[in-house]
mmCIF file of C-alpha atoms in Angstrom:
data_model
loop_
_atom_site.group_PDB
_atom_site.id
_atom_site.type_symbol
_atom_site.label_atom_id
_atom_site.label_comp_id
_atom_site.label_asym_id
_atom_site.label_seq_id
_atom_site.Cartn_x
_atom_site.Cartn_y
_atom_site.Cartn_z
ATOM 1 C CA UNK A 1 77.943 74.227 -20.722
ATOM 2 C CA UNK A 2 77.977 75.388 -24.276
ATOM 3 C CA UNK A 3 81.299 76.932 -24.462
ATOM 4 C CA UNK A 4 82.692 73.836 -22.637
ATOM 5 C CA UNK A 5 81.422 71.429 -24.810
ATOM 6 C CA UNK A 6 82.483 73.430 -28.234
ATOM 7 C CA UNK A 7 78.875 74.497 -29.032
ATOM 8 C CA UNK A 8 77.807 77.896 -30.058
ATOM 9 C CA UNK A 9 77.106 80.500 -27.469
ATOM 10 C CA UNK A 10 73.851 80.749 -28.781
ATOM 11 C CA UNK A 11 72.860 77.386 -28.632
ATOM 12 C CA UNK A 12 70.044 77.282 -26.238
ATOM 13 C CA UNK A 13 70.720 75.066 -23.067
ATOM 14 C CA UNK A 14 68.064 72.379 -23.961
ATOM 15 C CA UNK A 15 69.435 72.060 -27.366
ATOM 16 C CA UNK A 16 72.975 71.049 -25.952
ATOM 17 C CA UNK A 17 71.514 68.562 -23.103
ATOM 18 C CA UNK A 18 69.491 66.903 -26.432
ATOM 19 C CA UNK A 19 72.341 66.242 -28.426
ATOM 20 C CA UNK A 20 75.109 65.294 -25.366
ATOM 21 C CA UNK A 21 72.563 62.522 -24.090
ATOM 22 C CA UNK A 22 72.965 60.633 -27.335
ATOM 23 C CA UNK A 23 75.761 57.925 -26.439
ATOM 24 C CA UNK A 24 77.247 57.992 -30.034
ATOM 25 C CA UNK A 25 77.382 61.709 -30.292
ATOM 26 C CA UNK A 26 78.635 62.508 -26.667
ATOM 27 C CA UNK A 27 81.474 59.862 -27.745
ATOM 28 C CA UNK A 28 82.663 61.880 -30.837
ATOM 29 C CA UNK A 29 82.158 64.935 -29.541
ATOM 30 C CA UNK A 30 84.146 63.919 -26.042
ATOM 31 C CA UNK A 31 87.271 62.093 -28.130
ATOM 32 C CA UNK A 32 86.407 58.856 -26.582
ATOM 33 C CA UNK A 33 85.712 55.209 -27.562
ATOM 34 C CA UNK A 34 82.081 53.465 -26.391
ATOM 35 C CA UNK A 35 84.119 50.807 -24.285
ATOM 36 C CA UNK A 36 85.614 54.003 -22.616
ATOM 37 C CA UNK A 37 82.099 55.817 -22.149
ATOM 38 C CA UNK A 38 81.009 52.481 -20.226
ATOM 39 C CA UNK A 39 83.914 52.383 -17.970
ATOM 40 C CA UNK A 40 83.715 55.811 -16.987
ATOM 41 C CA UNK A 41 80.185 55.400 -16.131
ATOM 42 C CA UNK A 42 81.483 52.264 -13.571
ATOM 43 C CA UNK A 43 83.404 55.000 -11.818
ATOM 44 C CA UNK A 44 82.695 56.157 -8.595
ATOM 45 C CA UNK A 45 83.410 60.164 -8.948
ATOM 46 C CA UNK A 46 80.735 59.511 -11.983
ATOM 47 C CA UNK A 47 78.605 57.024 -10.020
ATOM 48 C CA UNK A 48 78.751 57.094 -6.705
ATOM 49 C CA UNK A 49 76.272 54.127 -6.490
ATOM 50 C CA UNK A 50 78.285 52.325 -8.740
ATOM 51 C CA UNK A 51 79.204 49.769 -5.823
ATOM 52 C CA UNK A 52 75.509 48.075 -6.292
ATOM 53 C CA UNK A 53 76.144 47.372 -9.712
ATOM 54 C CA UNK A 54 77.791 44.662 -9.677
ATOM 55 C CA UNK A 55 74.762 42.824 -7.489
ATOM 56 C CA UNK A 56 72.103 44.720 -10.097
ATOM 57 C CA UNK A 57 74.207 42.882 -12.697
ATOM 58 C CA UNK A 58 73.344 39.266 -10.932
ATOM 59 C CA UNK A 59 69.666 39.870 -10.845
ATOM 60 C CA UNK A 60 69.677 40.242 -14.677
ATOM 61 C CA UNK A 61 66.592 42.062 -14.571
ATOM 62 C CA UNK A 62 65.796 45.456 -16.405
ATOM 63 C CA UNK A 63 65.418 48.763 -14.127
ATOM 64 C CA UNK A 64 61.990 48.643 -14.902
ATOM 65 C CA UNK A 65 61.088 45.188 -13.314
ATOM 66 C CA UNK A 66 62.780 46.907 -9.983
ATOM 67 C CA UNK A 67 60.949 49.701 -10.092
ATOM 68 C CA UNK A 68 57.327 47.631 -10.472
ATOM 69 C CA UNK A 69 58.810 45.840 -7.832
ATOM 70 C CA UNK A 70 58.701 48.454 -5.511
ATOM 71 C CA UNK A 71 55.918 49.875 -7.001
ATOM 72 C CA UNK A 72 53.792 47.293 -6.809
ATOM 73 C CA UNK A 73 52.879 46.597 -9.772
ATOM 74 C CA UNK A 74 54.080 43.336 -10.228
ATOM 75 C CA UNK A 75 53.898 40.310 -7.398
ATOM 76 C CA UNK A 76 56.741 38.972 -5.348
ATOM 77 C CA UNK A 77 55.788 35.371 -6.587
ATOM 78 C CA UNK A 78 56.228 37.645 -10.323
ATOM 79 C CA UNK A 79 58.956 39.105 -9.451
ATOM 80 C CA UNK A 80 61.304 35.664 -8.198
ATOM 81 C CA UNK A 81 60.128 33.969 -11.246
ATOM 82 C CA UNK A 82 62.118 36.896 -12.903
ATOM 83 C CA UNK A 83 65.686 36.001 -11.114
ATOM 84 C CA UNK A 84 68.458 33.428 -12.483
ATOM 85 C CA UNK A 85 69.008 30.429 -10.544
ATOM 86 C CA UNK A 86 71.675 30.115 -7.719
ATOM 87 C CA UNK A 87 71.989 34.047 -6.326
ATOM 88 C CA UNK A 88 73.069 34.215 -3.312
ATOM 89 C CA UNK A 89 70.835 36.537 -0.988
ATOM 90 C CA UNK A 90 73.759 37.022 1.803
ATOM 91 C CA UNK A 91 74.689 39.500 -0.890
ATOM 92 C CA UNK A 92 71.324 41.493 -0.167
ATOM 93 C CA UNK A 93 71.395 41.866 2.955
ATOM 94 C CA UNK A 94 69.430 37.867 3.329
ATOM 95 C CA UNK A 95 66.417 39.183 1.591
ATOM 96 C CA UNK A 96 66.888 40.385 -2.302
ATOM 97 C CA UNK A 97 63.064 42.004 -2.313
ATOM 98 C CA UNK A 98 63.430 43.830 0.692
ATOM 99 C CA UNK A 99 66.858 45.079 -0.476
ATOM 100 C CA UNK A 100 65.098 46.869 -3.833
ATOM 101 C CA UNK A 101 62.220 48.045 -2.027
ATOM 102 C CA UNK A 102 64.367 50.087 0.412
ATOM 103 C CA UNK A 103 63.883 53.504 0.129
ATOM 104 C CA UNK A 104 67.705 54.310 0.608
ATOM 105 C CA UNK A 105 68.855 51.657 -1.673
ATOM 106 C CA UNK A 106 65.820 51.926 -4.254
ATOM 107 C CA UNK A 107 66.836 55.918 -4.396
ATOM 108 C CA UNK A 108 70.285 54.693 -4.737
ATOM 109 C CA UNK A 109 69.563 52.409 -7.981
ATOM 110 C CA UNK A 110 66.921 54.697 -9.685
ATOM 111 C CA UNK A 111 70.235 57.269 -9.941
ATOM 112 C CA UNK A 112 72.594 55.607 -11.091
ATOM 113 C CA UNK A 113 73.863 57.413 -14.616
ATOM 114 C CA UNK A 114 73.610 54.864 -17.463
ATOM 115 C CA UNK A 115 73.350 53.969 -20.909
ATOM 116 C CA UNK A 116 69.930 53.074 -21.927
ATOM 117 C CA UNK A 117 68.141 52.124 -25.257
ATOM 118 C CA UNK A 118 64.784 54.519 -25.277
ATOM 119 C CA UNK A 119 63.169 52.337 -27.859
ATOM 120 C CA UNK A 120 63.914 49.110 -26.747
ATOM 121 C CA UNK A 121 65.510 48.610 -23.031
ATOM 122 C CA UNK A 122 66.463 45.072 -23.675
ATOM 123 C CA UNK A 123 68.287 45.333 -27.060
ATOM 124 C CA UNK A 124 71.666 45.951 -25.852
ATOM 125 C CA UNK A 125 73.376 45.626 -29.437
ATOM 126 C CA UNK A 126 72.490 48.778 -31.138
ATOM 127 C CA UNK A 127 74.307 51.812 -29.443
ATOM 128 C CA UNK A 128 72.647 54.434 -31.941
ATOM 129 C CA UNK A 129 69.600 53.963 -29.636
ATOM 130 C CA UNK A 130 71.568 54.795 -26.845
ATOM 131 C CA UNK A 131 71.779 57.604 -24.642
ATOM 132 C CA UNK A 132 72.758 58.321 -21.052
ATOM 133 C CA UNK A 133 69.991 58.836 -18.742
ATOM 134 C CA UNK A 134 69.558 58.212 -15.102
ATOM 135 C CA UNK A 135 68.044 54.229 -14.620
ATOM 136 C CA UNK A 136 64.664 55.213 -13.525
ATOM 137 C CA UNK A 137 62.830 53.987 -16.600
ATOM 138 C CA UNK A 138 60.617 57.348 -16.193
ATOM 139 C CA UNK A 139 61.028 58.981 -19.112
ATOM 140 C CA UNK A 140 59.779 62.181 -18.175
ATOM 141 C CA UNK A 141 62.628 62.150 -14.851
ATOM 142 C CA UNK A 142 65.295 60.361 -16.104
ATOM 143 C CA UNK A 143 67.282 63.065 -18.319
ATOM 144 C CA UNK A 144 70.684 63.774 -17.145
ATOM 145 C CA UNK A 145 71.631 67.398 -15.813
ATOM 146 C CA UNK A 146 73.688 70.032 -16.623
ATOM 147 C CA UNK A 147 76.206 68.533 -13.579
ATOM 148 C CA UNK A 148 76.932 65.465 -14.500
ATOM 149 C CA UNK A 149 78.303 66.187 -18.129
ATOM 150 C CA UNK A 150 80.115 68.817 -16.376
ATOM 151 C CA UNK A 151 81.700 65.795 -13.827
ATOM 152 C CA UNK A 152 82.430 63.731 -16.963
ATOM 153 C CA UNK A 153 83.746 66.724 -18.594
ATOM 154 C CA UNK A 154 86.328 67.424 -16.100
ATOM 155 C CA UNK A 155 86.895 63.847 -15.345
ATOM 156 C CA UNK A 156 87.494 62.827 -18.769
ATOM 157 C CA UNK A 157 89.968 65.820 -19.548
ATOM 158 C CA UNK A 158 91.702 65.194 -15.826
ATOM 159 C CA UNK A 159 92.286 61.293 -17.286
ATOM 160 C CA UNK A 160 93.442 62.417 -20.607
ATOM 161 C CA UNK A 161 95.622 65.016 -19.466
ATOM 162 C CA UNK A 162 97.100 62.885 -16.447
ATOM 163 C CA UNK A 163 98.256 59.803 -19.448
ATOM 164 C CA UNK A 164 96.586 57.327 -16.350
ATOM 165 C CA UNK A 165 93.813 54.585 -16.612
ATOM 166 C CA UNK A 166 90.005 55.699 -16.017
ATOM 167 C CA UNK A 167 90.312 53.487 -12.964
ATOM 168 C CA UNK A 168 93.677 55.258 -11.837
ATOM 169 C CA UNK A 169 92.116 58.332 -12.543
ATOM 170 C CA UNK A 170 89.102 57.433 -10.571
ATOM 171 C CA UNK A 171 91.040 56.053 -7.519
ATOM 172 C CA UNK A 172 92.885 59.150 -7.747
ATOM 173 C CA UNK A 173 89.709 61.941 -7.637
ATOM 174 C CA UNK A 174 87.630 59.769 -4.607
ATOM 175 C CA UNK A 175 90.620 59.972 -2.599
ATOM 176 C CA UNK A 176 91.361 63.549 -3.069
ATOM 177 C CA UNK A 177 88.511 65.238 -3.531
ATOM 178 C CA UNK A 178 86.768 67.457 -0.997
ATOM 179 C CA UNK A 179 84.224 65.555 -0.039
ATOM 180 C CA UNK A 180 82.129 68.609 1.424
ATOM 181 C CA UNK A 181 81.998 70.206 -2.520
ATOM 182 C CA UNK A 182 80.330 66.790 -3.883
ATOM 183 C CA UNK A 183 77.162 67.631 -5.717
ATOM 184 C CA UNK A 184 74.505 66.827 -2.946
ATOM 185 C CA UNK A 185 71.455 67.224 -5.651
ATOM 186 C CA UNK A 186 69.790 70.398 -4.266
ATOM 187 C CA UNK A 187 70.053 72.924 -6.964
ATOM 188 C CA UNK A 188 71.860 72.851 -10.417
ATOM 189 C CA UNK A 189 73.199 75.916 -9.581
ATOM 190 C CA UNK A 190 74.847 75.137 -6.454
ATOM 191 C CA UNK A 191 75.655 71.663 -7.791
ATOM 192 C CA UNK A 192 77.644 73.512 -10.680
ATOM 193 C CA UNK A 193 79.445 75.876 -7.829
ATOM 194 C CA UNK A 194 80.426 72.488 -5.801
ATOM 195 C CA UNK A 195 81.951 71.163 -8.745
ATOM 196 C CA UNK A 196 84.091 74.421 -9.124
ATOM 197 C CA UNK A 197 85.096 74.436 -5.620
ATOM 198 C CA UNK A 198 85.980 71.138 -5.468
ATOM 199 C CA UNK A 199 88.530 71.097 -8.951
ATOM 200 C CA UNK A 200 90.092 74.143 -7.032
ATOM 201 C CA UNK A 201 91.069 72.650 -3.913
ATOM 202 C CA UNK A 202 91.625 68.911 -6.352
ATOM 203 C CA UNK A 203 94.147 69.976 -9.041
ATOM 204 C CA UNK A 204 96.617 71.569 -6.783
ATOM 205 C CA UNK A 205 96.555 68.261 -4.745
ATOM 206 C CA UNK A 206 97.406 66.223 -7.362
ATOM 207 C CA UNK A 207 100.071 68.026 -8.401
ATOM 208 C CA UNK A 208 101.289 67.796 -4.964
ATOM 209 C CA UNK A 209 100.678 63.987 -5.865
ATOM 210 C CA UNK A 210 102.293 63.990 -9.120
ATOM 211 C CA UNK A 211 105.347 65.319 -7.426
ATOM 212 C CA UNK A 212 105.349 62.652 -4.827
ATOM 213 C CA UNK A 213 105.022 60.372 -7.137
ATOM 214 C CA UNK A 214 108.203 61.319 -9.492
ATOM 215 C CA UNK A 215 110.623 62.249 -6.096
ATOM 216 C CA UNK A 216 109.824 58.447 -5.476
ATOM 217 C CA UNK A 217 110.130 57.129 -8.909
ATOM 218 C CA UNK A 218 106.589 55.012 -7.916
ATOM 219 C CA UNK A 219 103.889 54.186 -10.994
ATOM 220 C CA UNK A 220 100.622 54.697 -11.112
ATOM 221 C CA UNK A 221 100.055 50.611 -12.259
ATOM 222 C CA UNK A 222 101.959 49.282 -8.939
ATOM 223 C CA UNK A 223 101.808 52.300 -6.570
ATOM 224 C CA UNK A 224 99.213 54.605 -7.235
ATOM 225 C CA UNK A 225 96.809 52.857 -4.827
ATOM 226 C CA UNK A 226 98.518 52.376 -1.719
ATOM 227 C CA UNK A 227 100.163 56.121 -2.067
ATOM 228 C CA UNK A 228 96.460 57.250 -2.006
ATOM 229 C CA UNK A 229 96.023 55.094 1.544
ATOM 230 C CA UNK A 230 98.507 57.970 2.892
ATOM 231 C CA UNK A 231 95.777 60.601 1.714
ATOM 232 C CA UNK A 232 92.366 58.699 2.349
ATOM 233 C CA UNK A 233 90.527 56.043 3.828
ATOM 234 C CA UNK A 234 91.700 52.666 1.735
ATOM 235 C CA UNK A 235 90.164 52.000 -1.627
ATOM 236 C CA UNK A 236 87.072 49.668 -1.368
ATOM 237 C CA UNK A 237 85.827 50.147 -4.548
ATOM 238 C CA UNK A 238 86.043 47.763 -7.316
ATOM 239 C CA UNK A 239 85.598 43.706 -7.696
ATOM 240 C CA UNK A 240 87.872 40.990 -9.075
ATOM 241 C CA UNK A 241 86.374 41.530 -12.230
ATOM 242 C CA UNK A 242 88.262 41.861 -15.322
ATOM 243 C CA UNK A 243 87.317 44.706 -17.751
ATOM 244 C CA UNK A 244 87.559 43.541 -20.795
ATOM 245 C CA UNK A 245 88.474 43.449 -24.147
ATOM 246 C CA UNK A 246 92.064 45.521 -22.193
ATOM 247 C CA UNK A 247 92.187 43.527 -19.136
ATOM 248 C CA UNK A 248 91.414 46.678 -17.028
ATOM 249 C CA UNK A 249 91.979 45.331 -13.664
ATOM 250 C CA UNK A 250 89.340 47.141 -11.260
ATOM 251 C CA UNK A 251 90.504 45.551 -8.319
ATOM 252 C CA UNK A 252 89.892 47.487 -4.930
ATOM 253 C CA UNK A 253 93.506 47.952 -2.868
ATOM 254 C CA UNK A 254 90.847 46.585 0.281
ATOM 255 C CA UNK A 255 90.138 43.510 -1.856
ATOM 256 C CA UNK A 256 93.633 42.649 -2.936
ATOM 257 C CA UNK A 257 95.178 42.809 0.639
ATOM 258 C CA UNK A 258 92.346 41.670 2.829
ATOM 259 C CA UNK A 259 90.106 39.497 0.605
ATOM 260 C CA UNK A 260 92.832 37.145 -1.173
ATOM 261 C CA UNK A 261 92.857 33.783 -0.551
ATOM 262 C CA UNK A 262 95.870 33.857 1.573
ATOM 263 C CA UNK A 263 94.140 36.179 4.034
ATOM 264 C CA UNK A 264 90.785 34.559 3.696
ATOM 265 C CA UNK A 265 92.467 30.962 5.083
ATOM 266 C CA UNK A 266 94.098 32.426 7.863
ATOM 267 C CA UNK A 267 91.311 34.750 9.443
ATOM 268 C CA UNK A 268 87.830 34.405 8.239
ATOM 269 C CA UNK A 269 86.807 37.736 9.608
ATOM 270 C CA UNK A 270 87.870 39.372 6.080
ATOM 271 C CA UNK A 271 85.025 37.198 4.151
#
């Protein structure tokens, strides 16, 4: 991890995890804007529980108020006092408590790879506080590992070498990537050797891709997603939301064809 980050050989492990988790010296050191950093954490090769975010967004409640929540530690009556008017609990499965307290989902939140203010979790404005560390607002469990700078290592050189958006890019990796060599979580080391495995069998598909892709004269903005249908399963990740201040459009391929209004009229079975 040292030599691929441009740190000395003899820097000591612990001392290159310390200074990559600050957010404002990752950023410099990776060649990247913040607004960048925070959409490649949306990603789903980065976050593959980045699908619940948009529904931990609507509760507007820290990671530690979900995590008392299933601890116990603070009351249901507490708890819905906490939420904004009008959410719609259809999104949760009919019951939003029950939704955080499962162990599957709860597991699934308290791992999600994010940008957090140590000093002061609600004080979103000042991003030399920040630093990337897993949600659970454990201090002593939430530092990130060796394996996922090394997936936003590759990722971010794969986008920058590629010319494509982070979403492209994104789209691109989910569909093509072995899913067998994903890092499962059981030891760094084998983690780490996933990761290799999976680039290896990864680049050479894309160039196959890339190939495609000029033989057809397509582009990435129009095409990209419904060339990857011919690969893999169709794209469901993404919303109708609008990244901004680029006007990123993070639109799922499902969404677009299934879920427009159009389709929606017609056959309700799409809702």
């Amino acid at each position: 991890i040292q030599a691929l980050h441009g740190f000395e050989p003899t820097t000591t492990d612990a001392a290159v995890l310390a200074t990559l988790t600050k957010a404002k010296a990752y950023s410099r050191r990776m060649g990247i804007t913040y607004e960048e950093l925070v959409r490649l954490l949306a990603t789903k090769f980065i976050n593959p529980a980045s699908v619940l975010i948009p529904r931990l967004e609507r509760l507007a409640v820290p990671f530690s108020t979900l995590k008392a929540l299933k601890d116990g530690t603070i009351t249901d009556g507490e708890f819905d006092a906490l939420l904004p008017a009008g959410l719609d609990p259809a999104e949760y499965g009919g019951d939003i408590k029950a939704w955080i307290k499962d162990a599957t989902n709860h597991a699934r939140i308290m791992s999600l790879v994010t940008l957090t203010n140590t000093t002061d979790e609600l004080d979103t404005c000042n991003f030399d506080a920040f630093e990337l560390r897993y949600s659970n607002p454990n201090a002593t469990a939430n530092r990130l590992t060796r394996v996922e700078f090394v997936k936003l290592l590759r990722f971010v050189r794969l986008w920058k070498k590629l010319g494509w958006s982070i979403e492209q890019t994104d789209k691109m990796i989910t569909a093509l990537y072995p899913p067998a060599q994903l890092p499962v979580g059981t030891t760094e080391a084998d983690d780490l050797l996933r990761l290799d495995t999976g680039f290896s069998a990864l680049l050479p598909r894309v160039g196959v891709l890339a190939g495609i892709m000029e033989r057809l004269g397509t582009e990435p903005d129009k095409d990209l997603a419904s060339l990857l249908a011919c690969f893999a399963p169709i794209d469901m990740h993404g919303s109708d939301r609008v990244t901004a201040p680029k006007g990123v459009q993070v639109r799922s391929l499902y969404r677009a064809m299934f879920l427009n209004p159009a389709m929606l009229a017609s056959d309700p079975a799409f809702a």
